[in-house]
PDB file of C-alpha atoms and ligand atoms in Angstrom:
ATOM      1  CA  UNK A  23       7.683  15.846 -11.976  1.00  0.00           C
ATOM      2  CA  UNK A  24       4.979  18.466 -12.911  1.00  0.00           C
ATOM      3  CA  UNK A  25       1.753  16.234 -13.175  1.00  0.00           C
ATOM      4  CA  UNK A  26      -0.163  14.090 -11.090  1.00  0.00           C
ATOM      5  CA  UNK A  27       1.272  11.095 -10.537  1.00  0.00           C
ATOM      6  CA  UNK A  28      -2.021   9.075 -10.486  1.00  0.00           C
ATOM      7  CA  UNK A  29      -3.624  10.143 -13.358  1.00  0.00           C
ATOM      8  CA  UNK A  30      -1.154  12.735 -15.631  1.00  0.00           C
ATOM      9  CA  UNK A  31      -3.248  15.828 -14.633  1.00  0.00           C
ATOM     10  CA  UNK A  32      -2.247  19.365 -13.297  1.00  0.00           C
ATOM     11  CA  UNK A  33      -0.109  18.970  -9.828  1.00  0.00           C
ATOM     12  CA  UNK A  34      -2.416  20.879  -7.177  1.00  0.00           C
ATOM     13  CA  UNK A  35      -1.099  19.230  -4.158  1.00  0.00           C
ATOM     14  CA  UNK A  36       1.175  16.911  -2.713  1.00  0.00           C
ATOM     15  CA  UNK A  37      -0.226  13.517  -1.652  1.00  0.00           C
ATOM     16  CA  UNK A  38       1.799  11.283   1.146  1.00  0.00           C
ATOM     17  CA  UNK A  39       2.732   7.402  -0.054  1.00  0.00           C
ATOM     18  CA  UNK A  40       1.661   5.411   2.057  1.00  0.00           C
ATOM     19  CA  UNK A  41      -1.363   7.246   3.042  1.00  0.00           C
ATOM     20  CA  UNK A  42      -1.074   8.155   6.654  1.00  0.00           C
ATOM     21  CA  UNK A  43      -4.275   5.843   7.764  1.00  0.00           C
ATOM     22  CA  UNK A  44      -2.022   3.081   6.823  1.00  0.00           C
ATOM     23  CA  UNK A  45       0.689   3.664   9.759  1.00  0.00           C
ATOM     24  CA  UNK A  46       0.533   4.713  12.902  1.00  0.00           C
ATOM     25  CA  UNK A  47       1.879   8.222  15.304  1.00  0.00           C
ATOM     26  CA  UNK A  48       4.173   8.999  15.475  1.00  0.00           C
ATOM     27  CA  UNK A  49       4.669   8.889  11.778  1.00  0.00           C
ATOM     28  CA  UNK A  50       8.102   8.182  10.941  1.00  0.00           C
ATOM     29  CA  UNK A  51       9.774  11.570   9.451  1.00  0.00           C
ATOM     30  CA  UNK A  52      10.034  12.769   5.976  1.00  0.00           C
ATOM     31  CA  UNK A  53       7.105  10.511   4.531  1.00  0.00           C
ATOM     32  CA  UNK A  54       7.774   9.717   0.917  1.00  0.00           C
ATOM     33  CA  UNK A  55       5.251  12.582  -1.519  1.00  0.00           C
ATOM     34  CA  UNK A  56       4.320  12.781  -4.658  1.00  0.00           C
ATOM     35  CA  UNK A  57       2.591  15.415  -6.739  1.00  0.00           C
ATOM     36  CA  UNK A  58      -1.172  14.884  -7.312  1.00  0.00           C
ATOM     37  CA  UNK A  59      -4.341  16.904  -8.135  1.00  0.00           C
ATOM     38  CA  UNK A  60      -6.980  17.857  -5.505  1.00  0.00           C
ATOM     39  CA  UNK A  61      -9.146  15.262  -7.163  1.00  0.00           C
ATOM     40  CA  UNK A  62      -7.089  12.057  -6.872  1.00  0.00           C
ATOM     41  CA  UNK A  63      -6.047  13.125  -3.431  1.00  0.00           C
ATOM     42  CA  UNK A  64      -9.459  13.499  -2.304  1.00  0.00           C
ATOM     43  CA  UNK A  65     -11.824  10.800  -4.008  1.00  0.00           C
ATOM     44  CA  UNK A  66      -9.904   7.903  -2.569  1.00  0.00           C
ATOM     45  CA  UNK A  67      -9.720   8.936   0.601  1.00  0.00           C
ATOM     46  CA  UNK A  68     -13.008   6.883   2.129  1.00  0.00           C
ATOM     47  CA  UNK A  69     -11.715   3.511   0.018  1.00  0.00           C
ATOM     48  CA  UNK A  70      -8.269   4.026   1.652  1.00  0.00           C
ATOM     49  CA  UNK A  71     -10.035   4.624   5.580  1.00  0.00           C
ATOM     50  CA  UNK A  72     -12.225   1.288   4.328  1.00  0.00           C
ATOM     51  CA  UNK A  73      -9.305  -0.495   3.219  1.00  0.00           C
ATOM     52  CA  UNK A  74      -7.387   0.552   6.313  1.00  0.00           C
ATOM     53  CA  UNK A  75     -10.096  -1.080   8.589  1.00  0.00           C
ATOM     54  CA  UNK A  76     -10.337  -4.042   6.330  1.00  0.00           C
ATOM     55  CA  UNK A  77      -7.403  -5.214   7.004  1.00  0.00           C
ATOM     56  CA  UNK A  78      -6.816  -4.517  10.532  1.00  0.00           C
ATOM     57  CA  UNK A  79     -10.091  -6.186  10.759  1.00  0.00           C
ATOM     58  CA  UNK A  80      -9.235  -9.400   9.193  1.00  0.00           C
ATOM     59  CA  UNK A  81      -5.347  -9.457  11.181  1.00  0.00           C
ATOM     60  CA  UNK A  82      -7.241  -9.909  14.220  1.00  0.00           C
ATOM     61  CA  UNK A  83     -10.200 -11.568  13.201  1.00  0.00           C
ATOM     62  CA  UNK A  84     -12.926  -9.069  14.636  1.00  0.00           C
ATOM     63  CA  UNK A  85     -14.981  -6.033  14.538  1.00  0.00           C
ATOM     64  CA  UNK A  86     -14.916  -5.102  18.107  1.00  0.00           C
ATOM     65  CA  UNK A  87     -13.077  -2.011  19.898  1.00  0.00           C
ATOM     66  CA  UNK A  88     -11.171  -5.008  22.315  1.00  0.00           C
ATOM     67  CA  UNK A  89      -9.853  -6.897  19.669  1.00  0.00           C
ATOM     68  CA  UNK A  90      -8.506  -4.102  17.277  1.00  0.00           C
ATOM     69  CA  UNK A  91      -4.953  -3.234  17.907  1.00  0.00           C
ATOM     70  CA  UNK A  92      -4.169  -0.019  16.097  1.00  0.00           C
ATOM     71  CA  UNK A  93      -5.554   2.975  17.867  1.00  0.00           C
ATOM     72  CA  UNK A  94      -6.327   5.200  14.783  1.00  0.00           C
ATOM     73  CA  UNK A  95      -8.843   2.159  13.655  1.00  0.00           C
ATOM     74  CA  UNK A  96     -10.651   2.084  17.020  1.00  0.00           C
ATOM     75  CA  UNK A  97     -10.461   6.611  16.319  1.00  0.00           C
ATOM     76  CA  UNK A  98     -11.991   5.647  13.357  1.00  0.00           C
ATOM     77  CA  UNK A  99     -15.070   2.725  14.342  1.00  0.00           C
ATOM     78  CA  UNK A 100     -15.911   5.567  17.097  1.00  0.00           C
ATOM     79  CA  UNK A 101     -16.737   8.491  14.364  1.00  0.00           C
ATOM     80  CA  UNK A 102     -17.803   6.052  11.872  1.00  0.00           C
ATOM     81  CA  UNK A 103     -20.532   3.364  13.202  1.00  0.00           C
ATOM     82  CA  UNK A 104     -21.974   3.223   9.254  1.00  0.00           C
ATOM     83  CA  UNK A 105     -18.439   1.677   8.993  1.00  0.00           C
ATOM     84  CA  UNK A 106     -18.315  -0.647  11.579  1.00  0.00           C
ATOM     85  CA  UNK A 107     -21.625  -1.881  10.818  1.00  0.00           C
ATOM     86  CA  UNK A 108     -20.570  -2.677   7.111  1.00  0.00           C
ATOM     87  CA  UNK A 109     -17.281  -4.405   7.723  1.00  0.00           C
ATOM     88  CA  UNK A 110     -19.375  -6.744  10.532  1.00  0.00           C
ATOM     89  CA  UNK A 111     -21.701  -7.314   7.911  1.00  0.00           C
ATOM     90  CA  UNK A 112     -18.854  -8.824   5.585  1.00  0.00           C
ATOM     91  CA  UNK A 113     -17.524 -10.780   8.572  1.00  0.00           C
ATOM     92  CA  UNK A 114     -18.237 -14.758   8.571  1.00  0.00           C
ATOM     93  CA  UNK A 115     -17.473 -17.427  10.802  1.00  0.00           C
ATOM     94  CA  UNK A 116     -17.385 -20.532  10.204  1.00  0.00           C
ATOM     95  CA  UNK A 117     -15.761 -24.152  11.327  1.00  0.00           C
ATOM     96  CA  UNK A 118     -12.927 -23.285   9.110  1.00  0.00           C
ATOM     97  CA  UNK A 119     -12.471 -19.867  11.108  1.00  0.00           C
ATOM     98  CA  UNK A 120     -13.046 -16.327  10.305  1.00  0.00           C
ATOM     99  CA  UNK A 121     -13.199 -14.467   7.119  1.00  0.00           C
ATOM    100  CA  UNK A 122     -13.984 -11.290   5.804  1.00  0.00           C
ATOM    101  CA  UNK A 123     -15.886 -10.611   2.074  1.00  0.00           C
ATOM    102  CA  UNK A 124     -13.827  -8.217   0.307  1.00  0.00           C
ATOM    103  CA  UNK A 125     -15.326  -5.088  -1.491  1.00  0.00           C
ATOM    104  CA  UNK A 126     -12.195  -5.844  -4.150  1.00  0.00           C
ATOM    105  CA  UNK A 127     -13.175  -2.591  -6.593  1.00  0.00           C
ATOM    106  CA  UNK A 128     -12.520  -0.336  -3.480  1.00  0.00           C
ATOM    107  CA  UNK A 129      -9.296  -2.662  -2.182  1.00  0.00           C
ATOM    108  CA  UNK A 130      -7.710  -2.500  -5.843  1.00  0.00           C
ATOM    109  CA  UNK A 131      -8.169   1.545  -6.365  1.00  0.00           C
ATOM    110  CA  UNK A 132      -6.297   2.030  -3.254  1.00  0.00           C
ATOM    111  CA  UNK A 133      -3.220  -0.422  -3.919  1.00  0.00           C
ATOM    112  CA  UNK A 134      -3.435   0.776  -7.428  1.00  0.00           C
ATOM    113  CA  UNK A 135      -2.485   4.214  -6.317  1.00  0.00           C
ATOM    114  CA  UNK A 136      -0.054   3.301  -3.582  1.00  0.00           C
ATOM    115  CA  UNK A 137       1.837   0.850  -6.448  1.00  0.00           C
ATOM    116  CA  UNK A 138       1.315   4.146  -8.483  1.00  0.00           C
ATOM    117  CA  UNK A 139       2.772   6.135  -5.990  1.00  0.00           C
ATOM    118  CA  UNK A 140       5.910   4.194  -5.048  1.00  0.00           C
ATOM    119  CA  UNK A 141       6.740   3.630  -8.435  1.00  0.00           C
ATOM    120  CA  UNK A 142       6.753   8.089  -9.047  1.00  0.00           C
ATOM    121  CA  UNK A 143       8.995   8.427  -5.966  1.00  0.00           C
ATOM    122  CA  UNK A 144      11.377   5.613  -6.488  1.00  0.00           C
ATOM    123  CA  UNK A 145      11.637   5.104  -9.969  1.00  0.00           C
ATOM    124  CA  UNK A 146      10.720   8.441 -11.262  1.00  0.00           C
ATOM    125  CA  UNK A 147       8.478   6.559 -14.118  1.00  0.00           C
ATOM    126  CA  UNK A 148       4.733   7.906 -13.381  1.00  0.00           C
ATOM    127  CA  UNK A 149       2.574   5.251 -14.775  1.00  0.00           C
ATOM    128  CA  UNK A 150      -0.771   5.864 -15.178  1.00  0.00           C
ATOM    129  CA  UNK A 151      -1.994   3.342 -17.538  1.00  0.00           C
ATOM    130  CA  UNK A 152      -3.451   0.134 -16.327  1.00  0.00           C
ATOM    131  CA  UNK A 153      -1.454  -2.532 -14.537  1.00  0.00           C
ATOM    132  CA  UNK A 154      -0.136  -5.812 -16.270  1.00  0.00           C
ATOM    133  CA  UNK A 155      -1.720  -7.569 -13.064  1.00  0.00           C
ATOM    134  CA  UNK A 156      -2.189  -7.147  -9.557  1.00  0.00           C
ATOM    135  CA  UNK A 157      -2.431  -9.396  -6.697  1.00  0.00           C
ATOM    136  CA  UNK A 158      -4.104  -8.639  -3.164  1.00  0.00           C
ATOM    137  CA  UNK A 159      -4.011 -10.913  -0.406  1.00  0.00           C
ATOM    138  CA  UNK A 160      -2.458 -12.686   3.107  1.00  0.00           C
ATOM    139  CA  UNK A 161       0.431 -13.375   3.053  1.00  0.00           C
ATOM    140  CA  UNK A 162      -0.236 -16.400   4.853  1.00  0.00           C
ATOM    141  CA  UNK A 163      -2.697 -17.635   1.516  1.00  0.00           C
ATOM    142  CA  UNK A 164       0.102 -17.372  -0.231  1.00  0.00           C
ATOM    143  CA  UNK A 165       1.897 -21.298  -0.987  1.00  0.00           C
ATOM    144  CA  UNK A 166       5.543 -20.911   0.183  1.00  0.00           C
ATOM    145  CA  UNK A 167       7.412 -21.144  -3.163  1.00  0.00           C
ATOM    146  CA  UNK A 168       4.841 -18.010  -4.004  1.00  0.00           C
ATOM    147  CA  UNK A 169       5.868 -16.023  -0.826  1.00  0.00           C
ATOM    148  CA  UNK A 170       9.323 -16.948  -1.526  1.00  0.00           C
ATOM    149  CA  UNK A 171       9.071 -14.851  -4.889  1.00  0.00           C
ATOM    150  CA  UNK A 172       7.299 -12.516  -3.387  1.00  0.00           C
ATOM    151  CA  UNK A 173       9.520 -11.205  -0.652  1.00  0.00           C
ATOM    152  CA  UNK A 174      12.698 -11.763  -2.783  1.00  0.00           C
ATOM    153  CA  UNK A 175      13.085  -8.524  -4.572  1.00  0.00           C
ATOM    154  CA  UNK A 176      13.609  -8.758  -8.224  1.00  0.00           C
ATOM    155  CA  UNK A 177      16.578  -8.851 -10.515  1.00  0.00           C
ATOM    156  CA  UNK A 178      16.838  -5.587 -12.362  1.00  0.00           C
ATOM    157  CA  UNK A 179      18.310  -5.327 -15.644  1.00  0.00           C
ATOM    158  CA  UNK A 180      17.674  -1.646 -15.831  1.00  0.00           C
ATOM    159  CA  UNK A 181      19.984   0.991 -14.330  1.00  0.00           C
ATOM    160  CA  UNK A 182      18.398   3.743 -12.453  1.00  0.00           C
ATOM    161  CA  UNK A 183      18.152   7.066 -13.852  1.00  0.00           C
ATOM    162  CA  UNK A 184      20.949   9.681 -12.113  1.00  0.00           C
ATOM    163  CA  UNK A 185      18.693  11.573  -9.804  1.00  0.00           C
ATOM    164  CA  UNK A 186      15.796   8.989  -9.889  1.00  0.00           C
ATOM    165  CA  UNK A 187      15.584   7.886  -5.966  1.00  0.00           C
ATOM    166  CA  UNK A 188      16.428   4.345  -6.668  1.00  0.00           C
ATOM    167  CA  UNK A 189      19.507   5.905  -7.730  1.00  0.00           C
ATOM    168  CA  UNK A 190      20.377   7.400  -5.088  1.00  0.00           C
ATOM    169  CA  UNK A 191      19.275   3.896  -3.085  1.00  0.00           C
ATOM    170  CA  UNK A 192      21.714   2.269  -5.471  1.00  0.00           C
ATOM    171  CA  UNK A 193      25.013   4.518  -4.471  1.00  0.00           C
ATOM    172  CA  UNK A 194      23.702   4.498  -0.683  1.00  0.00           C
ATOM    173  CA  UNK A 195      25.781   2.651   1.864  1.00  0.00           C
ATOM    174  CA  UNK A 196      22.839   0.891   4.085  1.00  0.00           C
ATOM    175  CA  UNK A 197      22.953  -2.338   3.337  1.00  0.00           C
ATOM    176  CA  UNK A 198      19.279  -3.149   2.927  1.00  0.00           C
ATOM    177  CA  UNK A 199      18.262  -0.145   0.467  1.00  0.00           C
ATOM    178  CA  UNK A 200      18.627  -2.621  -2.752  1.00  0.00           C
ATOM    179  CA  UNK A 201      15.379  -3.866  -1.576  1.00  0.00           C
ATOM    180  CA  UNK A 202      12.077  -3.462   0.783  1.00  0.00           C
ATOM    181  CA  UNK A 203      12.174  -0.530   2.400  1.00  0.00           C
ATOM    182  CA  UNK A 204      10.538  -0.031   5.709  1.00  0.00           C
ATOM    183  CA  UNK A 205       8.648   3.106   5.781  1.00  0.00           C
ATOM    184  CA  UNK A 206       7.184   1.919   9.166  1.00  0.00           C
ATOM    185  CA  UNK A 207       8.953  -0.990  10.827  1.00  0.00           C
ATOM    186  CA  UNK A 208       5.595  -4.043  11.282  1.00  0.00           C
ATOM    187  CA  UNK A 209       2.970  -1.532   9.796  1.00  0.00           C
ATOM    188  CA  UNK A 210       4.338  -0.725   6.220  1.00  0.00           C
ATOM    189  CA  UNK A 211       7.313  -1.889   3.994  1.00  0.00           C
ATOM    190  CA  UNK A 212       7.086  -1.405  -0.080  1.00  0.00           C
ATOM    191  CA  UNK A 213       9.821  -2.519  -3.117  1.00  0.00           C
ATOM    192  CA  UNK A 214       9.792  -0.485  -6.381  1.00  0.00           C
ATOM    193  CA  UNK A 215      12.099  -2.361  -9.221  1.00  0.00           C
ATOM    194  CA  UNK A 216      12.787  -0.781 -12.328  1.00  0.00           C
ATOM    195  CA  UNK A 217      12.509  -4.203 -14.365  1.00  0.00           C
ATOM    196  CA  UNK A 218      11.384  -4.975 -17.039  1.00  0.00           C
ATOM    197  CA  UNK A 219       8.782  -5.482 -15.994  1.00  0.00           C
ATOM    198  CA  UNK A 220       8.151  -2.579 -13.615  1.00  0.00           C
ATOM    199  CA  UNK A 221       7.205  -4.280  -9.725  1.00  0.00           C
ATOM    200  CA  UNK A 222       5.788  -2.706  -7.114  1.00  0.00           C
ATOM    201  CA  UNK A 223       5.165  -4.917  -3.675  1.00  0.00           C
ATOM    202  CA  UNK A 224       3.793  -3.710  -0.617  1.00  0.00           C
ATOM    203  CA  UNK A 225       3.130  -5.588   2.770  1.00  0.00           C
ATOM    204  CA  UNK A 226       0.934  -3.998   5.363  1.00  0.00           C
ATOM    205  CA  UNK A 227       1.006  -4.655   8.639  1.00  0.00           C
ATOM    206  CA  UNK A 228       2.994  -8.223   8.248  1.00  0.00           C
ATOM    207  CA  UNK A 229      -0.866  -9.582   6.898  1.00  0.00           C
ATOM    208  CA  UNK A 230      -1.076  -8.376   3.689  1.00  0.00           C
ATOM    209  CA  UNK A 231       0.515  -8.815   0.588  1.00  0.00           C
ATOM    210  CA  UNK A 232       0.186  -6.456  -2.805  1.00  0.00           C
ATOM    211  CA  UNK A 233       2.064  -6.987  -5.991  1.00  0.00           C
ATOM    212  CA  UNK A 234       1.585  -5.011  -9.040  1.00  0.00           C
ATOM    213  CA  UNK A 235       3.524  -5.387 -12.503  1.00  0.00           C
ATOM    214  CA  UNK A 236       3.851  -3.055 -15.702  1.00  0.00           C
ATOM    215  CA  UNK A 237       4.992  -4.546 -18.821  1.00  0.00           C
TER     216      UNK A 237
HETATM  217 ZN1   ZN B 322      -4.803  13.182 -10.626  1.00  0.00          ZN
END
Protein backbone atom coordinates (compact mmCIF):
# COMPACT_ATOMS: atom_id res chain seq x y z
CA UNK A 1 0.00 0.00 0.00
CA UNK A 2 1.68 3.35 -0.99
CA UNK A 3 -0.77 5.98 0.59
CA UNK A 4 -2.02 6.85 3.80
CA UNK A 5 -4.33 4.71 4.99
CA UNK A 6 -6.47 7.38 6.78
CA UNK A 7 -6.89 9.79 4.35
CA UNK A 8 -5.26 8.55 0.64
CA UNK A 9 -2.27 10.97 0.97
CA UNK A 10 1.58 10.49 0.51
CA UNK A 11 2.91 7.57 3.05
CA UNK A 12 5.52 9.56 5.34
CA UNK A 13 5.45 7.25 8.21
CA UNK A 14 4.21 4.25 9.67
CA UNK A 15 1.46 4.59 12.30
CA UNK A 16 0.84 1.54 14.99
CA UNK A 17 -3.06 0.08 15.12
CA UNK A 18 -4.07 0.18 18.04
CA UNK A 19 -2.31 3.21 19.12
CA UNK A 20 0.07 2.30 21.85
CA UNK A 21 -1.88 4.57 24.66
CA UNK A 22 -4.53 2.05 24.20
CA UNK A 23 -2.48 -1.07 25.74
CA UNK A 24 -0.22 -1.42 28.14
CA UNK A 25 4.10 -2.49 28.51
CA UNK A 26 5.11 -4.54 27.68
CA UNK A 27 3.49 -4.17 24.33
CA UNK A 28 2.86 -7.39 22.83
CA UNK A 29 5.45 -7.89 19.75
CA UNK A 30 5.08 -7.06 16.17
CA UNK A 31 2.13 -4.45 16.64
CA UNK A 32 -0.04 -4.41 13.58
CA UNK A 33 1.24 -0.83 11.12
CA UNK A 34 -0.01 0.82 8.58
CA UNK A 35 1.30 3.52 6.28
CA UNK A 36 0.19 7.10 7.11
CA UNK A 37 1.34 10.74 6.59
CA UNK A 38 3.03 12.84 9.32
CA UNK A 39 -0.23 14.71 9.50
CA UNK A 40 -2.78 11.99 10.35
CA UNK A 41 -0.25 10.44 12.65
CA UNK A 42 0.21 13.49 14.52
CA UNK A 43 -3.18 15.54 14.76
CA UNK A 44 -4.98 12.76 16.53
CA UNK A 45 -2.69 12.07 18.86
CA UNK A 46 -4.23 14.39 21.97
CA UNK A 47 -8.03 12.91 21.00
CA UNK A 48 -6.51 9.38 21.20
CA UNK A 49 -4.49 10.27 24.95
CA UNK A 50 -8.25 11.91 25.77
CA UNK A 51 -10.03 9.01 24.59
CA UNK A 52 -7.57 6.71 26.33
CA UNK A 53 -8.36 8.39 29.75
CA UNK A 54 -12.01 8.50 28.97
CA UNK A 55 -12.47 5.30 29.12
CA UNK A 56 -10.29 4.08 31.77
CA UNK A 57 -12.03 6.77 33.58
CA UNK A 58 -15.50 5.62 33.17
CA UNK A 59 -14.31 1.46 33.76
CA UNK A 60 -13.62 2.45 37.16
CA UNK A 61 -15.85 5.13 37.78
CA UNK A 62 -13.28 7.92 38.92
CA UNK A 63 -10.80 10.56 38.30
CA UNK A 64 -8.44 9.87 41.06
CA UNK A 65 -4.71 8.39 40.91
CA UNK A 66 -6.19 5.37 43.58
CA UNK A 67 -8.87 4.32 41.58
CA UNK A 68 -7.23 4.21 38.02
CA UNK A 69 -5.82 0.88 37.18
CA UNK A 70 -3.61 1.26 34.14
CA UNK A 71 -0.31 2.82 34.98
CA UNK A 72 0.31 4.75 31.67
CA UNK A 73 -3.17 6.73 32.59
CA UNK A 74 -2.00 7.65 36.11
CA UNK A 75 1.80 8.62 33.73
CA UNK A 76 -0.48 10.55 31.96
CA UNK A 77 -3.01 12.60 34.85
CA UNK A 78 0.63 13.38 36.45
CA UNK A 79 2.01 15.43 33.20
CA UNK A 80 -1.35 16.49 32.26
CA UNK A 81 -3.48 18.18 35.26
CA UNK A 82 -5.43 20.43 32.29
CA UNK A 83 -6.57 16.81 31.58
CA UNK A 84 -7.55 15.58 34.68
CA UNK A 85 -9.33 18.63 35.48
CA UNK A 86 -11.50 18.31 32.22
CA UNK A 87 -12.46 14.67 32.42
CA UNK A 88 -13.59 15.50 36.39
CA UNK A 89 -15.46 18.19 35.01
CA UNK A 90 -17.51 15.70 32.69
CA UNK A 91 -17.86 13.32 35.64
CA UNK A 92 -21.52 13.12 37.36
CA UNK A 93 -22.89 11.30 40.09
CA UNK A 94 -25.93 10.68 40.71
CA UNK A 95 -28.55 8.09 42.57
CA UNK A 96 -28.41 6.11 39.45
CA UNK A 97 -24.44 5.96 39.77
CA UNK A 98 -21.66 7.46 37.90
CA UNK A 99 -21.35 8.75 34.46
CA UNK A 100 -19.13 10.49 32.34
CA UNK A 101 -20.29 13.31 29.39
CA UNK A 102 -18.68 12.29 26.32
CA UNK A 103 -16.78 14.81 24.02
CA UNK A 104 -18.26 12.29 21.03
CA UNK A 105 -16.47 14.50 17.96
CA UNK A 106 -13.05 13.65 19.64
CA UNK A 107 -14.26 9.78 20.68
CA UNK A 108 -15.50 9.17 16.94
CA UNK A 109 -12.13 10.60 15.09
CA UNK A 110 -10.18 8.21 17.07
CA UNK A 111 -12.35 4.92 16.48
CA UNK A 112 -12.79 6.20 13.02
CA UNK A 113 -9.12 5.79 12.41
CA UNK A 114 -8.53 2.65 14.42
CA UNK A 115 -11.76 0.99 12.26
CA UNK A 116 -9.71 2.67 9.39
CA UNK A 117 -6.71 1.15 10.39
CA UNK A 118 -7.73 -2.47 11.00
CA UNK A 119 -9.59 -2.59 8.00
CA UNK A 120 -5.84 -1.49 5.77
CA UNK A 121 -3.99 -4.26 7.67
CA UNK A 122 -6.50 -7.01 7.56
CA UNK A 123 -8.41 -6.56 4.62
CA UNK A 124 -6.05 -4.66 2.51
CA UNK A 125 -9.18 -2.28 1.39
CA UNK A 126 -8.05 1.39 2.66
CA UNK A 127 -11.25 3.18 3.09
CA UNK A 128 -11.21 6.58 3.51
CA UNK A 129 -14.61 7.74 2.77
CA UNK A 130 -17.13 8.13 5.48
CA UNK A 131 -18.57 5.25 7.45
CA UNK A 132 -22.12 3.68 6.77
CA UNK A 133 -22.51 4.06 10.72
CA UNK A 134 -20.69 3.78 13.77
CA UNK A 135 -21.52 2.85 17.20
CA UNK A 136 -19.52 3.79 20.51
CA UNK A 137 -20.39 2.56 23.76
CA UNK A 138 -20.33 -0.11 27.04
CA UNK A 139 -20.68 -2.99 26.38
CA UNK A 140 -22.71 -3.43 29.30
CA UNK A 141 -25.49 -0.60 27.58
CA UNK A 142 -25.70 -2.79 25.11
CA UNK A 143 -29.37 -5.17 25.39
CA UNK A 144 -28.15 -8.81 25.17
CA UNK A 145 -29.58 -9.86 21.77
CA UNK A 146 -27.38 -6.54 20.62
CA UNK A 147 -24.14 -7.82 22.34
CA UNK A 148 -24.91 -11.14 21.04
CA UNK A 149 -24.48 -9.66 17.38
CA UNK A 150 -21.92 -7.82 18.35
CA UNK A 151 -19.36 -10.27 19.58
CA UNK A 152 -20.43 -12.91 16.96
CA UNK A 153 -18.23 -12.16 14.06
CA UNK A 154 -19.94 -11.86 10.79
CA UNK A 155 -20.69 -14.16 7.93
CA UNK A 156 -18.50 -13.27 5.00
CA UNK A 157 -19.51 -13.84 1.58
CA UNK A 158 -16.34 -12.39 0.22
CA UNK A 159 -13.09 -14.36 -0.16
CA UNK A 160 -9.99 -12.69 0.93
CA UNK A 161 -7.61 -11.40 -1.48
CA UNK A 162 -4.23 -13.89 -1.79
CA UNK A 163 -1.79 -11.87 0.20
CA UNK A 164 -4.45 -9.67 1.97
CA UNK A 165 -3.80 -10.62 5.89
CA UNK A 166 -7.20 -12.03 6.36
CA UNK A 167 -5.92 -14.36 3.91
CA UNK A 168 -3.37 -15.47 5.40
CA UNK A 169 -5.79 -15.66 8.81
CA UNK A 170 -8.01 -17.77 6.60
CA UNK A 171 -5.22 -20.64 5.63
CA UNK A 172 -3.77 -20.28 9.35
CA UNK A 173 -4.14 -23.25 11.65
CA UNK A 174 -5.09 -21.36 15.15
CA UNK A 175 -8.30 -21.99 15.68
CA UNK A 176 -9.58 -18.59 16.73
CA UNK A 177 -8.02 -16.40 13.75
CA UNK A 178 -11.58 -16.54 11.75
CA UNK A 179 -12.54 -14.01 14.23
CA UNK A 180 -11.51 -11.34 17.14
CA UNK A 181 -8.18 -11.17 17.42
CA UNK A 182 -6.50 -10.27 20.62
CA UNK A 183 -3.84 -7.81 20.07
CA UNK A 184 -3.63 -7.47 23.92
CA UNK A 185 -5.36 -10.17 25.94
CA UNK A 186 -8.26 -7.76 28.50
CA UNK A 187 -6.90 -4.38 27.05
CA UNK A 188 -7.55 -4.67 23.20
CA UNK A 189 -9.23 -7.22 20.79
CA UNK A 190 -10.55 -5.96 17.11
CA UNK A 191 -12.55 -8.09 14.05
CA UNK A 192 -12.11 -6.86 10.43
CA UNK A 193 -14.76 -8.80 7.96
CA UNK A 194 -14.58 -8.38 4.43
CA UNK A 195 -18.56 -8.40 4.03
CA UNK A 196 -20.50 -6.88 2.32
CA UNK A 197 -20.78 -4.76 4.21
CA UNK A 198 -17.23 -4.08 5.38
CA UNK A 199 -17.21 -4.46 9.72
CA UNK A 200 -14.83 -3.38 11.83
CA UNK A 201 -15.43 -4.07 15.87
CA UNK A 202 -13.19 -3.22 18.50
CA UNK A 203 -13.51 -3.78 22.38
CA UNK A 204 -11.21 -1.96 24.71
CA UNK A 205 -10.40 -2.93 27.80
CA UNK A 206 -13.58 -5.50 28.21
CA UNK A 207 -15.77 -1.82 28.70
CA UNK A 208 -16.07 -0.62 25.50
CA UNK A 209 -17.61 -1.50 22.47
CA UNK A 210 -16.96 0.11 18.71
CA UNK A 211 -18.59 -1.04 15.56
CA UNK A 212 -18.16 0.55 12.28
CA UNK A 213 -19.76 -0.57 8.81
CA UNK A 214 -18.98 0.37 5.03
CA UNK A 215 -21.53 -0.31 2.52
ZN1 LIG B 1 -3.12 10.94 5.95
Amino acid sequence: MAFCVYCGGPTETRDHVPSRVLLDEPYPPQLPAVPACKLCNETLSKDEVYFACLIECARVGSVSAQAIQREKIRRIFQESPALVVRLTQARTETDNGISFAVEYERVKKVVLKLGRGHVAFELNEPKHHEPHTLSVGPLMCMPEDVYGYFETPPHSSIWPEVGSRAMQRFVSLNPGSAGWIIVQPGQYRYLASAGPPVVVRIVISEYLGCAITWN
